Short mmCIF file of C-alpha atoms in Angstrom, two decimals:
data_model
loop_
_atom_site.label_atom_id
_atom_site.label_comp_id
_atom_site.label_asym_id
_atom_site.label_seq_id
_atom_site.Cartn_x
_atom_site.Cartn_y
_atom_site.Cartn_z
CA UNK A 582 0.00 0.00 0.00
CA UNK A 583 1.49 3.53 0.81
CA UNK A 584 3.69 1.67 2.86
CA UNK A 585 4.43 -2.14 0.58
CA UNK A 586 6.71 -4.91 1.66
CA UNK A 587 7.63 -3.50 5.52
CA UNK A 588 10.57 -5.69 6.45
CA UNK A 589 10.48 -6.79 10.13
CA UNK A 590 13.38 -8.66 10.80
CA UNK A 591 11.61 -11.79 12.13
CA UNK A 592 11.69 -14.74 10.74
CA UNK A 593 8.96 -16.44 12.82
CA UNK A 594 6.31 -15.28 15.25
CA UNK A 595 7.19 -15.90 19.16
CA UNK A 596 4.87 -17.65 21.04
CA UNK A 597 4.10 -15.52 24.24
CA UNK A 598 5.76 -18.93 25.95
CA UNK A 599 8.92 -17.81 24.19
CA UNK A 600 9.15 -14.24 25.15
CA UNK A 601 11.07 -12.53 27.85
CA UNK A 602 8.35 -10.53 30.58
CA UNK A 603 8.65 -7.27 29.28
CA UNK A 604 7.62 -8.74 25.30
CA UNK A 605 4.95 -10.56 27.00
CA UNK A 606 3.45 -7.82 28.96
CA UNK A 607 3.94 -5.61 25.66
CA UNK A 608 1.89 -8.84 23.58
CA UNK A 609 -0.89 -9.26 26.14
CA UNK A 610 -1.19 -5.10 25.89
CA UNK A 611 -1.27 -5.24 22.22
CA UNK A 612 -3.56 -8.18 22.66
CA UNK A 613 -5.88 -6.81 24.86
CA UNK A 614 -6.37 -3.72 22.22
CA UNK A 615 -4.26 -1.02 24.51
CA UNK A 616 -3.06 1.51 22.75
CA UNK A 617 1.35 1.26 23.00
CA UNK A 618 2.56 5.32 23.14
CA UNK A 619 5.78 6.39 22.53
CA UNK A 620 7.70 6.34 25.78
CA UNK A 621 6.34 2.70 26.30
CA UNK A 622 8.86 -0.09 26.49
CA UNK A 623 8.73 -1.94 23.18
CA UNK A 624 10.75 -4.45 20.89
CA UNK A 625 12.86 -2.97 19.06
CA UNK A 626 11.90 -5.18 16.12
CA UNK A 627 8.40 -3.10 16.97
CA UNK A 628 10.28 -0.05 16.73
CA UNK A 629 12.18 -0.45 14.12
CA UNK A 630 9.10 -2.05 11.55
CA UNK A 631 6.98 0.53 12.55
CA UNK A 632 10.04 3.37 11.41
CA UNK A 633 10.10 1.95 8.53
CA UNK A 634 6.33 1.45 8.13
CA UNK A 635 5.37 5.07 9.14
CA UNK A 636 8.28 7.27 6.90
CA UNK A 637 7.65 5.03 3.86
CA UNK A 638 3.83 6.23 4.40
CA UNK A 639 5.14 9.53 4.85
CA UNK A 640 7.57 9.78 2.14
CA UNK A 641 4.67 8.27 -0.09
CA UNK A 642 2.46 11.35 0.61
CA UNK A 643 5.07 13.45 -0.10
CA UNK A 644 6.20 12.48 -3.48
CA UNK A 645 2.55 11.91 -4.32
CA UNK A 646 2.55 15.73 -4.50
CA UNK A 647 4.62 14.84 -7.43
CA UNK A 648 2.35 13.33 -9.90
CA UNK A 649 -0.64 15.86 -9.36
CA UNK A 650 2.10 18.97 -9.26
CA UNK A 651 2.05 18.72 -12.99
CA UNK A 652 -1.80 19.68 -13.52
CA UNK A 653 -1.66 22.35 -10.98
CA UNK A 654 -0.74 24.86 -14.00
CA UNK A 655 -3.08 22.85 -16.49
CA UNK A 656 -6.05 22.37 -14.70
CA UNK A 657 -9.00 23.08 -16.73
CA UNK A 658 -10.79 25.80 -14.37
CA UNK A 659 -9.64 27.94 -11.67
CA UNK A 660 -12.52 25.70 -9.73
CA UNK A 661 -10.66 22.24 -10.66
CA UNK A 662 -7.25 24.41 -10.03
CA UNK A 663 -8.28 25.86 -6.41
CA UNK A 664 -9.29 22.07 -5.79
CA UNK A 665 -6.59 20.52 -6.73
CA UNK A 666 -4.26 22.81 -4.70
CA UNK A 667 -5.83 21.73 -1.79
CA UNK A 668 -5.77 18.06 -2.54
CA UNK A 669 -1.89 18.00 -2.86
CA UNK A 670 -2.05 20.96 0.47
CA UNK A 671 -3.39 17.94 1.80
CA UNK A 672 -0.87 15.43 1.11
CA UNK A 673 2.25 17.91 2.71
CA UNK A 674 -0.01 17.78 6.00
CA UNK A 675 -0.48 14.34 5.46
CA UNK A 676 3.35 13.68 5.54
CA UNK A 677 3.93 16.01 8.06
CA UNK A 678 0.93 14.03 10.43
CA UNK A 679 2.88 10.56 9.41
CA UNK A 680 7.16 12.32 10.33
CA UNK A 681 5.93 13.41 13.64
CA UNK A 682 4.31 9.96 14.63
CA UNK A 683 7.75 8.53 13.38
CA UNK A 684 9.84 10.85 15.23
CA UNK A 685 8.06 10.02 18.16
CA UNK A 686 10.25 6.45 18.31
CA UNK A 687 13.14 8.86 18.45
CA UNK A 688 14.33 9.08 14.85
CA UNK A 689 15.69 12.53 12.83
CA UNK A 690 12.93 14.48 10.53
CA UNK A 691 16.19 15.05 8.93
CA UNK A 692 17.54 11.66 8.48
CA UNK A 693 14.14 9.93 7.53
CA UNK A 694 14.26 12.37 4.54
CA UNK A 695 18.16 11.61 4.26
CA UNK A 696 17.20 8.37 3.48
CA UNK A 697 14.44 9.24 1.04
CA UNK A 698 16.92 11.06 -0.86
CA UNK A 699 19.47 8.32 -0.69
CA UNK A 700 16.69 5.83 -2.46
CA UNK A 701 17.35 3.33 1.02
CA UNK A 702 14.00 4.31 2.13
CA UNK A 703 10.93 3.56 -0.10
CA UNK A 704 7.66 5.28 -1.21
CA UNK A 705 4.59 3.39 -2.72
CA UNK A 706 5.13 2.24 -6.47
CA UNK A 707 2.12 3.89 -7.94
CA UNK A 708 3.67 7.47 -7.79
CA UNK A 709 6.41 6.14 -10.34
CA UNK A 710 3.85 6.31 -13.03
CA UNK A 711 3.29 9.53 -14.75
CA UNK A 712 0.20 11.82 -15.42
CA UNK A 713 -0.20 12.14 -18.70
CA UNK A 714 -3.70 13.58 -19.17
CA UNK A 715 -6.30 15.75 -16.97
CA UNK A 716 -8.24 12.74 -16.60
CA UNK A 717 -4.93 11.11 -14.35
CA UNK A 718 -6.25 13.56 -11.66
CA UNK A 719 -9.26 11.68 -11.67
CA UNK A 720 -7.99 8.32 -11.49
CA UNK A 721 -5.65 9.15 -8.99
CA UNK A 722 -8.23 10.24 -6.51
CA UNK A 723 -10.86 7.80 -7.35
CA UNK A 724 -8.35 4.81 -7.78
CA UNK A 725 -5.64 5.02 -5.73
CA UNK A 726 -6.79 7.67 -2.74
CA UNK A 727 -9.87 4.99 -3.05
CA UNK A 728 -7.23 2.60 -2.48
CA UNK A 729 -5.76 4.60 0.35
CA UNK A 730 -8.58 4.78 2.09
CA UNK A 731 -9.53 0.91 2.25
CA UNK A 732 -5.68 0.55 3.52
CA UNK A 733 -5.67 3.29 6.35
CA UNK A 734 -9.00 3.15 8.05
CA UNK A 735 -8.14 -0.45 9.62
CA UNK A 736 -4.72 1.38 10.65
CA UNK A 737 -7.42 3.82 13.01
CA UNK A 738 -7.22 0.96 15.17
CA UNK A 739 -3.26 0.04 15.20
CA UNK A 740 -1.62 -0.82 18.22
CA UNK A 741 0.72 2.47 18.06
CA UNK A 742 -1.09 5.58 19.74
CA UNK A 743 0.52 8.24 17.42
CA UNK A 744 0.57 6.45 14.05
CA UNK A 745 -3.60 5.14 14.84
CA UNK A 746 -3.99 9.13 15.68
CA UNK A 747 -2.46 10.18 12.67
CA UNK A 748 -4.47 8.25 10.53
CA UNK A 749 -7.52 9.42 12.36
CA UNK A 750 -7.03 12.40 11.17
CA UNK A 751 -5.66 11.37 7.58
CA UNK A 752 -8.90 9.46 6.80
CA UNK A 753 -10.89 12.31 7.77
CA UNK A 754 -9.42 14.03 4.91
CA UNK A 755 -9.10 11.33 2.39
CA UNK A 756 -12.28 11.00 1.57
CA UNK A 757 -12.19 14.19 0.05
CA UNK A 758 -9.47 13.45 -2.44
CA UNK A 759 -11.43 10.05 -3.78
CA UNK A 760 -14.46 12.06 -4.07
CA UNK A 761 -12.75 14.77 -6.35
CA UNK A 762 -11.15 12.18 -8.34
CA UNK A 763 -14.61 10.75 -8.81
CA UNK A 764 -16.51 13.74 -9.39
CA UNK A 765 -13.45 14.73 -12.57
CA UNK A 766 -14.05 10.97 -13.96
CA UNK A 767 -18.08 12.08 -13.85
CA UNK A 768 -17.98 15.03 -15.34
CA UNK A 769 -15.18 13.80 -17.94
CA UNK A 770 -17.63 10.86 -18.74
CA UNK A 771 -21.00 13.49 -19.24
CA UNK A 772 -18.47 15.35 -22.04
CA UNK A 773 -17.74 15.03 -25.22
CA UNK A 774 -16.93 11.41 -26.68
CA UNK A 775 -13.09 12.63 -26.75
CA UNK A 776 -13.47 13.43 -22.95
CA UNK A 777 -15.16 10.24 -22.20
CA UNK A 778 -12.32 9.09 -23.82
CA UNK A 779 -9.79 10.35 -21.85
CA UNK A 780 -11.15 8.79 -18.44
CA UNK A 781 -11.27 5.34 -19.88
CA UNK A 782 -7.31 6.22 -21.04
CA UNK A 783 -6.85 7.13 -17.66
CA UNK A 784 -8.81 4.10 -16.23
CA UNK A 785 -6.89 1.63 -18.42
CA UNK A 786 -3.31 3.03 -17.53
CA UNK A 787 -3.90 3.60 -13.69
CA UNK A 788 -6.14 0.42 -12.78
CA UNK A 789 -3.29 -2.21 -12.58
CA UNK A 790 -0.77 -0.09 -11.33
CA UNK A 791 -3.40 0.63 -8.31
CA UNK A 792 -4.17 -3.06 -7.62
CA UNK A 793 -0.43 -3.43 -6.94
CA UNK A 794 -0.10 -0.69 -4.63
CA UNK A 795 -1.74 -3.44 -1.74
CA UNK A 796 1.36 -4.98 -2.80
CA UNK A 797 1.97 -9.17 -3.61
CA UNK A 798 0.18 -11.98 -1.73
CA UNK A 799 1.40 -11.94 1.77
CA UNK A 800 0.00 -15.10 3.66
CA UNK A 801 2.98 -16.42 3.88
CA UNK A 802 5.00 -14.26 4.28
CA UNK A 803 6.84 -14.19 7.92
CA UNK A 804 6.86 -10.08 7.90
CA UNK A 805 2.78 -9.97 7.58
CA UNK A 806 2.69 -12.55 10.22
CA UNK A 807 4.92 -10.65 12.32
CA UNK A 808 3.06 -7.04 11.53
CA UNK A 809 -0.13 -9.00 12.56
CA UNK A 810 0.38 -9.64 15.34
CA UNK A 811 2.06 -6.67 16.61
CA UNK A 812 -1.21 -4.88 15.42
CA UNK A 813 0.44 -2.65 12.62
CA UNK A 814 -1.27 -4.56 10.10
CA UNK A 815 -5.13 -5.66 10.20
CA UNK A 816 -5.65 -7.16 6.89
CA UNK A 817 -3.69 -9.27 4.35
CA UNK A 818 -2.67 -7.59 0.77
CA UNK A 819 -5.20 -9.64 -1.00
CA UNK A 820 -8.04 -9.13 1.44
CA UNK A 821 -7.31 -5.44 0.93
CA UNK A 822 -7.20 -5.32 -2.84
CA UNK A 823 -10.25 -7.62 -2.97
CA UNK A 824 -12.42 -4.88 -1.34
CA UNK A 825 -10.69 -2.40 -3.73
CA UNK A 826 -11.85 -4.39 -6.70
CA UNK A 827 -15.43 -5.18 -5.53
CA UNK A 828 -16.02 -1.80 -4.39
CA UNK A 829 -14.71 -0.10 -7.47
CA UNK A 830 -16.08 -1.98 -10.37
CA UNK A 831 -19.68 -0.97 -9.47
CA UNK A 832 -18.27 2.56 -9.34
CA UNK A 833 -16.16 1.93 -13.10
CA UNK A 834 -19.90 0.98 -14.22
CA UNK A 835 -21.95 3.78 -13.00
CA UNK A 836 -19.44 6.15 -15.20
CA UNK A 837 -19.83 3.56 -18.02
CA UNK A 838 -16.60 2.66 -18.10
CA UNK A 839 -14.56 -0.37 -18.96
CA UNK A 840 -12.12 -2.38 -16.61
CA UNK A 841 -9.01 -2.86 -18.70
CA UNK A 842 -9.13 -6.84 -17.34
CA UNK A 843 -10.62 -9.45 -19.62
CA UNK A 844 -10.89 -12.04 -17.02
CA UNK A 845 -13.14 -9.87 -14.64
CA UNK A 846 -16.21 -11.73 -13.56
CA UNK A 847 -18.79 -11.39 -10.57
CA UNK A 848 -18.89 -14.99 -8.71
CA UNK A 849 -22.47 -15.07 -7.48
CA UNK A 850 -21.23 -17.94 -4.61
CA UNK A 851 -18.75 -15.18 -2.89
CA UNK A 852 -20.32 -12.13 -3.82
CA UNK A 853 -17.33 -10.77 -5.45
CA UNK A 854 -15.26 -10.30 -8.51
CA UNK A 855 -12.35 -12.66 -9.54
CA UNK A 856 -10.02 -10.46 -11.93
CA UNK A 857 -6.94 -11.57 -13.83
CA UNK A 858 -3.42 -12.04 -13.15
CA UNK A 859 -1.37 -8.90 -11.98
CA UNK A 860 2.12 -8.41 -13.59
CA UNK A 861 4.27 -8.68 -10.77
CA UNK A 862 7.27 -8.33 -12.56
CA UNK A 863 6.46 -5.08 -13.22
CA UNK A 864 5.85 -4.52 -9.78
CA UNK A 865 8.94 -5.66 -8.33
CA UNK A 866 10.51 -3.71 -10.80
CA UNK A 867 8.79 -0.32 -9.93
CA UNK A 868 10.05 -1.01 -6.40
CA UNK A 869 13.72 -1.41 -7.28
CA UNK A 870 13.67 2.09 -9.22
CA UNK A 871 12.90 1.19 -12.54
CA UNK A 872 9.43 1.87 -13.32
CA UNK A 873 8.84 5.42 -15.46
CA UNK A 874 9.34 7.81 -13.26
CA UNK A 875 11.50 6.96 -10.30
CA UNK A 876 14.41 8.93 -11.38
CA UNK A 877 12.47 11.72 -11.99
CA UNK A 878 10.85 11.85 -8.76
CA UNK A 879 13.92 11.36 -6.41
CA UNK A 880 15.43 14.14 -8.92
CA UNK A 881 12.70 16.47 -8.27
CA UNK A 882 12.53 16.09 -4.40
CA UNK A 883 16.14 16.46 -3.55
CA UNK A 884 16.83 19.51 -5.96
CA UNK A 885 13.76 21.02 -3.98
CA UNK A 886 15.16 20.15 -0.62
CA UNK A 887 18.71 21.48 -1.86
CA UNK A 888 17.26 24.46 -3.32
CA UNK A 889 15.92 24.91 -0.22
CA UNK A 890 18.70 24.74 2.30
CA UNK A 891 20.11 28.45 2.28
CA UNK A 892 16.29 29.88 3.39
CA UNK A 893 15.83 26.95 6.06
CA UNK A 894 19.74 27.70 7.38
CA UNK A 895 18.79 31.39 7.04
CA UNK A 896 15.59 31.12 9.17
CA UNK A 897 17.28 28.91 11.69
CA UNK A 898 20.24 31.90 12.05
CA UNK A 899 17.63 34.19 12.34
CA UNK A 900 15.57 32.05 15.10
CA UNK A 901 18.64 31.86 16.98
CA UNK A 902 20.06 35.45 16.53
CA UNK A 903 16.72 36.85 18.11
CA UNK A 904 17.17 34.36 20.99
CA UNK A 905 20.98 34.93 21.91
CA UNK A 906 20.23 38.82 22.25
CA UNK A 907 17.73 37.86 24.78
CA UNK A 908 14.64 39.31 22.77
CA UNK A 909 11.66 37.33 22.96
CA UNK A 910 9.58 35.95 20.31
CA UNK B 96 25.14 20.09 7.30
CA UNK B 97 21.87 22.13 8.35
CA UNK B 98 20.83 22.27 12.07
CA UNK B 99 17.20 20.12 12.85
CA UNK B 100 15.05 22.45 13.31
CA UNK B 101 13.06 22.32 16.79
CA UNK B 102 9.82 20.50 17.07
CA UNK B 103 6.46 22.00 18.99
CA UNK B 104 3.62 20.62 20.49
CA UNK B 105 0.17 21.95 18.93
CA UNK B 106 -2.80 22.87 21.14
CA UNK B 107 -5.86 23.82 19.76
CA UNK B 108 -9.56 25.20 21.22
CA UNK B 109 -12.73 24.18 18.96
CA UNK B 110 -15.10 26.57 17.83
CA UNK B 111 -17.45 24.89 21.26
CA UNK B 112 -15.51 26.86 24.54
CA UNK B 113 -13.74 23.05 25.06
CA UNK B 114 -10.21 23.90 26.30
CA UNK B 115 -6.96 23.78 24.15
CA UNK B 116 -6.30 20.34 23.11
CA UNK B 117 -2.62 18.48 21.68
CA UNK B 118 -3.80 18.04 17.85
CA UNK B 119 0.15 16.94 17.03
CA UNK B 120 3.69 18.95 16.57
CA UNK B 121 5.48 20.10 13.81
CA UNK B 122 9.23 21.51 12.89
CA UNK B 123 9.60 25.49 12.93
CA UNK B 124 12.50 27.91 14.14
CA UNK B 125 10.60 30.09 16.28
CA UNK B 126 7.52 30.12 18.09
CA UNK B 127 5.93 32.79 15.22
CA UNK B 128 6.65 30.45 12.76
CA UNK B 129 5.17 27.54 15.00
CA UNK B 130 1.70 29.34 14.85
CA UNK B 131 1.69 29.79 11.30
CA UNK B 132 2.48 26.79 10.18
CA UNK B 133 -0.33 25.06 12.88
CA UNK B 134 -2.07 27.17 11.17
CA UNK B 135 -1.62 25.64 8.15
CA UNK B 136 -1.32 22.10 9.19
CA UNK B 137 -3.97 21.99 11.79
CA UNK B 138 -6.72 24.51 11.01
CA UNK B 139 -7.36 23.76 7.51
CA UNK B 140 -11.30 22.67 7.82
CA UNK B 141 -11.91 24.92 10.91
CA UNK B 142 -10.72 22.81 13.28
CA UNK B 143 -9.97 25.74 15.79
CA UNK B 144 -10.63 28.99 16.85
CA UNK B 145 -7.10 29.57 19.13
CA UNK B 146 -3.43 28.10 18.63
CA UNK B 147 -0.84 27.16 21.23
CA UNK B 148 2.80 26.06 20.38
CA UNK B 149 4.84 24.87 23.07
CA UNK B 150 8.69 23.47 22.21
CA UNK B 151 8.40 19.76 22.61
CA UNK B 152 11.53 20.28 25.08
CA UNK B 153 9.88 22.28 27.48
CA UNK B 154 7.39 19.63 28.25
CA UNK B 155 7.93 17.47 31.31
CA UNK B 156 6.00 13.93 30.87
CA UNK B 157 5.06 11.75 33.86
CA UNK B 158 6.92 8.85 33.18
CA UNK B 159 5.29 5.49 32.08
CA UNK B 160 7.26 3.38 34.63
CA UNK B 161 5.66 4.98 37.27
CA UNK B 162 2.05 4.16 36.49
CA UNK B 163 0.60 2.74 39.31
CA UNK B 164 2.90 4.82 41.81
CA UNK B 165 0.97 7.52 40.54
CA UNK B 166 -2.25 6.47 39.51
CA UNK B 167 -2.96 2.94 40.99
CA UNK B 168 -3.68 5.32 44.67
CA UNK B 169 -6.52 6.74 43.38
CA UNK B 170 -8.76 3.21 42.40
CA UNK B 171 -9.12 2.53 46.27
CA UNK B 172 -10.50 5.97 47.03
CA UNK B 173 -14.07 5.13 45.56
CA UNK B 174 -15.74 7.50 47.87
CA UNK B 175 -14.78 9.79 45.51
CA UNK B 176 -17.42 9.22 43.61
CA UNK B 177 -20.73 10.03 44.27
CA UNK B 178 -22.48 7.08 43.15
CA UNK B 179 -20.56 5.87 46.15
CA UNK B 180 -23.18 7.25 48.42
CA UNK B 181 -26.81 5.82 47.52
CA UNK B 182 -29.58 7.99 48.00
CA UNK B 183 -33.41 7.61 49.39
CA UNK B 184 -35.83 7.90 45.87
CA UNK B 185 -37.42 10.15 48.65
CA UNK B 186 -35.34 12.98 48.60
CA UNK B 187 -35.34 13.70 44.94
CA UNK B 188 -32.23 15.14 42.95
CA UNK B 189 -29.38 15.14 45.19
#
């Protein structure tokens, strides 16, 4: 999802038999649905998953700005403009909610985006891809802020106090950004045949990329098993991107759209759709850099953090000037 | 390499007369800049009516170790409560 394939470190899940006191007193709490805050005593397997967990969510709101950046000047109404300003507004606080819950397990703003810049932390694959119509904007926030949703309300609930708080708030907002994206794919698909034309473009190039963003099957994979039951992770990847799919076809329909995915039926014994193979390879190849636009992203976000330096170094001086000569603030 | 800069705590009162309360913290270099960017961050859908940015260092936090020194005292003092004392139906609200 925003955050895809969190490593854990564990190889197999302790029985609470095989853990020290402290880990089982932390378990039972975790078990018993208290909430673990930051000055807790925790594993520091715990610690260290949910680092990584919480900055790659953060760093994927952040260079999701990215994508949508590029319509900000090419928006097709000072209305859609205003809008979509706010969207990616949004998305800054997002990242901003998602750093300070990470920074709360004692870890640098500075060095979590040290190692976004470095490429040794990750960000969700789907912002790789580029935007190459007005109709993206409405794909994006239908398909994948759709798909952002589905991930992050279970997360309400996690077992970490700061990072369930933060997504309290996140969700509240979310549903804002599918909605937009939903309402452009509407009033794209009311146009002209040429702007009907442009959502299903948009539809067919964003649809599989947005099925992989819940990431491969993961159950059996040791990591989920771990991130289960430390409570950082509620549902598996395909439980996830089956609610995706059955909520979102109905949706595709209403706008009289097609799913790009011949093998897409409705299975009246589950009440669900099957759909087709996804192309993991392209997947896995996303996430080691190599999809469209990884380059160009990275590029773009440390030239704007470099770019950046001499006002943030200027402000600081300036902070600390006004503090020396005893003024107050 | 730049200097971090320091991280605030974010209070904030509701429109409804509740008092301040911690919404989350953010990064600024001075407590002028703190406001404004709560501001930004935390008022966008008028969540709030009034600000407060303390620096995250100047808090001091009861520490979790000492949970039940501190609070475990007060679970034996149920007279505390008033449902503690029941009341005659007789004498009405009380």
């Amino acid at each position: 999802m925003y955050a895809q394939l969190v490593e854990t470190g564990s190889k197999k899940v302790k029985t609470l038999e095989e853990m020290s006191e402290q880990e089982r007193h932390f378990q039972q709490q975790v078990d018993a649905g208290i909430k673990i805050e930051a000055k807790d005593w925790m594993p520091e397997g715990y610690r260290k998953t949910l680092i990584r967990q919480i900055s790659q969510h953060a760093h994927s709101e952040i260079v999701g700005q990215l994508p949508e950046g590029n319509w900000v000047t090419r928006a097709p109404s000072l209305k859609r403009k205003a809008i979509l300003l706010a969207k990616i507004q949004d998305e800054a606080g997002h990242g901003l909610y998602l750093y300070s819950a990470a920074e709360t397990l004692g870890v640098g703003r500075d060095d979590l985006l040290d190692d976004l810049h470095s490429g040794k932390a990750k960000y969700s694959s789907i912002f790789n891809y580029p935007t190459l119509n007005w109709a993206d904007m409405g794909a994006i926030g239908w398909l994948v802020d759709g798909s952002a949703i589905i991930n992050q309300i279970p997360l309400c609930r996690c077992s970490f106090g700061p990072y369930a708080r933060a997504m309290i708030r996140v969700c509240k907002e979310e549903s804002f950004h599918a909605r937009q994206g939903y309402d452009i794919m509407m009033t794209l698909c009311k146009g002209t045949k040429e702007q009907k034309q442009m959502a299903q473009d948009a539809l067919n190039r964003w649809w599989w990329p947005a099925l992989m963003m819940f990431g491969p099957s993961d159950a059996q994979s040791a990591n989920s098993a771990q991130s289960a039951a430390w409570r950082i992770k509620l549902f598996s990847n395909d439980e996830l991107r089956q609610k995706m799919v059955d909520q979102t076809v109905p949706q595709a329909e209403y706008l009289g759209l097609t799913i790009p995915d011949p093998d897409l039926k409705f299975n009246l014994e589950t009440q669900s759709y099957e759909f087709g193979q996804i192309d993991w390879d392209e997947f896995n190849n996303v996430i080691k850099g190599n999809g469209p636009c990884n380059r160009d992203r990275l590029k773009t976000r440390v030239k704007a953090y470099e770019d950046g330096a001499w006002f943030r170094d200027g402000l600081m001086a300036y902070a600390e000037k006004h503090t020396n000569s005893g003024e107050t603030q | 390499m730049s200097k971090q800069w320091p991280l605030w705590e974010i209070f904030i009162r509701s429109q409804h007369g509740l008092s301040h309360k911690h919404v989350g913290s953010l990064h600024a270099t001075d407590a002028e800049m703190a406001v404004c960017n709560a501001r930004d961050v935390y008022t966008r859908r008028n969540e709030g009516v009034s600000i407060w940015v303390v620096r995250a260092n100047d808090i001091t936090a009861s520490s979790p170790g000492d949970k039940e020194a501190i609070f475990e005292p007060s679970n034996n003092k149920v007279y505390r409560h008033p449902t503690f004392f029941p009341m005659p139906d007789e004498v009405g609200n009380l």
